[in-house]
Amino acid sequence: MLSAVARRRLKYVVAGSAVGGGALIYNNSATPIHHEPVSTRPPPPWTPPSRQEMLNRIKEEKEEFDLLIVGGGATGAGIAVDAATRGLKVALVERDDFASGTSSKSTKLVHGGVRYLEKAFWELDYEQYKLVREALHERRTFLTTAPYLSHMLPIMLPIYKWWKLPYYWAGCKAYDFLAGKENMESSYLMSKGKALDAFPMIKSDGLVGAVVYYDGQHNDSRMNMALIMTAVKHGATVANYTELTDLKKDKDGKITGAEVVDVLSGEKIAVKAKGVINSTGPFCDELLALENPKDHKPIVAPSSGVHITLPNYYSPRRMGLLDAQTSDGRVIFFLPWQGNVIAGTTDSPSPVERDPKPGEEDVEWVLDEVRHYLSPDIMVRRGDVLSAWSGLRPLVRDPKAKSSQAL
């Protein structure tokens, strides 16, 4: 039997629910529980520590870091985010500025690599296949995690021979199939008339149709900075214009830290770390030579990728173009980018340089390929090139490879 007090409490609950859902919830105690409304206000703004504060944190750190990451490009920044979010004490140093190297000189695509899928098929290369699968998964992660820095982009492959139409259509469908549920949009065929409507600048002579597939496009340097800031937000200590000059070892030859130099002031700083990660891209042989100066053999075969920027009338604003069969077998993209058009890239051996310059020969090669695909009515001139840049790919050296494209 319920007591009189309990019956009275139950009556209040039922009555309150019937009237308007109830403002109070009663429990066995006499004190009512108030449910505060959830705030929809954004969190207060976060101001990251200054560079000097970061350097002071490195200098004053009495305990050693779990990881010292060398290199503030996309690889180093990604490792810093991964390690910091796992609770590790992380320090990252970059000789120049964040994303100042290859990580800001890409084709601005987040893609699985249709040409790698083609190589995987013709060469029966399972490693290339796995590369495409993983890249397609990461493509979706990029677009979902940072939609303000990345978006999907339709890319057209113009076809000038009838037999190539089913070949490229099947390849793009295989690309969609590998993406699975993480695919963005399905590829599709276009008639000659529709292709010319979508991309009026392409050469119409001999055009039989086109295949359109979808890939991702992103702002590479801003994405790099977003990763750096995320790592800092999770407790990582980062410093740009800070160069590693020496590795410290104990009597057993185990690395225990490094000496870094503030490039702006010349001050030397000793850093204790349980592990040092080399994420310096094409410059990784320099760091490996510090660790083993006598017996180190270079492992990087740097390859230069040159891009040029052209005026916006060279391409539609919402569609790119892929030339899968250039004069020397390389692939070239034609992509809208921030109100202009990017064309590239090349793939040729190059020396390792801190600030590589695009060669005139590479710029002319890209222009020649542009002329090959555009209508003869469009005069492609050297003076139309608004800017050009060269990025170094840190390809792994292979003595048996015939060219850098095979690495």
mmCIF file of N, CA and C in Angstrom, residues 49-51 53-55 57-58 80 90-94 98 228-229 231-232 235-240 242:
data_model
loop_
_atom_site.group_PDB
_atom_site.id
_atom_site.type_symbol
_atom_site.label_atom_id
_atom_site.label_comp_id
_atom_site.label_asym_id
_atom_site.label_seq_id
_atom_site.Cartn_x
_atom_site.Cartn_y
_atom_site.Cartn_z
ATOM 1 N N PRO A 49 48.512 29.886 -28.312
ATOM 2 C CA PRO A 49 49.728 30.523 -27.790
ATOM 3 C C PRO A 49 50.559 31.109 -28.932
ATOM 4 N N SER A 50 51.315 32.150 -28.610
ATOM 5 C CA SER A 50 52.182 32.765 -29.618
ATOM 6 C C SER A 50 53.395 31.861 -29.879
ATOM 7 N N ARG A 51 54.128 32.170 -30.935
ATOM 8 C CA ARG A 51 55.325 31.397 -31.252
ATOM 9 C C ARG A 51 56.337 31.469 -30.111
ATOM 10 N N GLU A 53 55.743 31.913 -26.950
ATOM 11 C CA GLU A 53 55.258 31.092 -25.838
ATOM 12 C C GLU A 53 55.547 29.615 -26.097
ATOM 13 N N MET A 54 55.412 29.204 -27.337
ATOM 14 C CA MET A 54 55.722 27.822 -27.691
ATOM 15 C C MET A 54 57.208 27.526 -27.479
ATOM 16 N N LEU A 55 58.059 28.434 -27.934
ATOM 17 C CA LEU A 55 59.499 28.237 -27.746
ATOM 18 C C LEU A 55 59.861 28.212 -26.269
ATOM 19 N N ARG A 57 57.978 27.211 -23.913
ATOM 20 C CA ARG A 57 57.503 25.934 -23.382
ATOM 21 C C ARG A 57 58.512 24.822 -23.675
ATOM 22 N N ILE A 58 59.130 24.882 -24.870
ATOM 23 C CA ILE A 58 60.146 23.878 -25.221
ATOM 24 C C ILE A 58 61.382 24.058 -24.337
ATOM 25 N N ALA A 80 51.110 14.927 -35.671
ATOM 26 C CA ALA A 80 50.955 15.693 -34.429
ATOM 27 C C ALA A 80 49.524 15.608 -33.901
ATOM 28 N N VAL A 90 53.655 16.106 -27.230
ATOM 29 C CA VAL A 90 54.184 16.250 -28.584
ATOM 30 C C VAL A 90 54.820 17.617 -28.780
ATOM 31 N N ALA A 91 55.974 17.620 -29.456
ATOM 32 C CA ALA A 91 56.604 18.858 -29.929
ATOM 33 C C ALA A 91 56.834 18.724 -31.422
ATOM 34 N N LEU A 92 56.623 19.807 -32.158
ATOM 35 C CA LEU A 92 56.840 19.809 -33.604
ATOM 36 C C LEU A 92 57.632 21.054 -33.981
ATOM 37 N N VAL A 93 58.674 20.866 -34.794
ATOM 38 C CA VAL A 93 59.469 22.004 -35.265
ATOM 39 C C VAL A 93 59.497 21.986 -36.794
ATOM 40 N N GLU A 94 59.495 23.174 -37.380
ATOM 41 C CA GLU A 94 59.520 23.344 -38.830
ATOM 42 C C GLU A 94 60.571 24.389 -39.193
ATOM 43 N N PHE A 98 54.911 26.705 -41.794
ATOM 44 C CA PHE A 98 54.044 25.554 -41.960
ATOM 45 C C PHE A 98 53.471 25.544 -43.380
ATOM 46 N N ILE A 228 47.600 21.828 -37.904
ATOM 47 C CA ILE A 228 48.529 22.380 -36.913
ATOM 48 C C ILE A 228 47.765 22.969 -35.727
ATOM 49 N N MET A 229 46.736 23.766 -36.006
ATOM 50 C CA MET A 229 45.972 24.401 -34.934
ATOM 51 C C MET A 229 45.214 23.366 -34.106
ATOM 52 N N ALA A 231 46.246 20.313 -33.526
ATOM 53 C CA ALA A 231 47.252 19.698 -32.654
ATOM 54 C C ALA A 231 47.555 20.602 -31.454
ATOM 55 N N VAL A 232 47.678 21.892 -31.709
ATOM 56 C CA VAL A 232 47.942 22.841 -30.613
ATOM 57 C C VAL A 232 46.777 22.848 -29.626
ATOM 58 N N GLY A 235 47.058 20.239 -27.134
ATOM 59 C CA GLY A 235 48.205 20.257 -26.228
ATOM 60 C C GLY A 235 49.566 20.146 -26.862
ATOM 61 N N ALA A 236 49.652 20.043 -28.183
ATOM 62 C CA ALA A 236 50.963 19.948 -28.828
ATOM 63 C C ALA A 236 51.688 21.297 -28.782
ATOM 64 N N THR A 237 53.004 21.238 -28.750
ATOM 65 C CA THR A 237 53.851 22.426 -28.786
ATOM 66 C C THR A 237 54.501 22.498 -30.159
ATOM 67 N N VAL A 238 54.225 23.552 -30.914
ATOM 68 C CA VAL A 238 54.738 23.656 -32.277
ATOM 69 C C VAL A 238 55.476 24.984 -32.447
ATOM 70 N N ALA A 239 56.488 24.974 -33.307
ATOM 71 C CA ALA A 239 57.257 26.193 -33.564
ATOM 72 C C ALA A 239 57.764 26.179 -35.000
ATOM 73 N N ASN A 240 57.405 27.208 -35.760
ATOM 74 C CA ASN A 240 57.947 27.330 -37.116
ATOM 75 C C ASN A 240 59.255 28.122 -37.069
ATOM 76 N N THR A 242 62.132 26.996 -36.909
ATOM 77 C CA THR A 242 62.957 26.342 -35.889
ATOM 78 C C THR A 242 63.564 25.103 -36.529
#
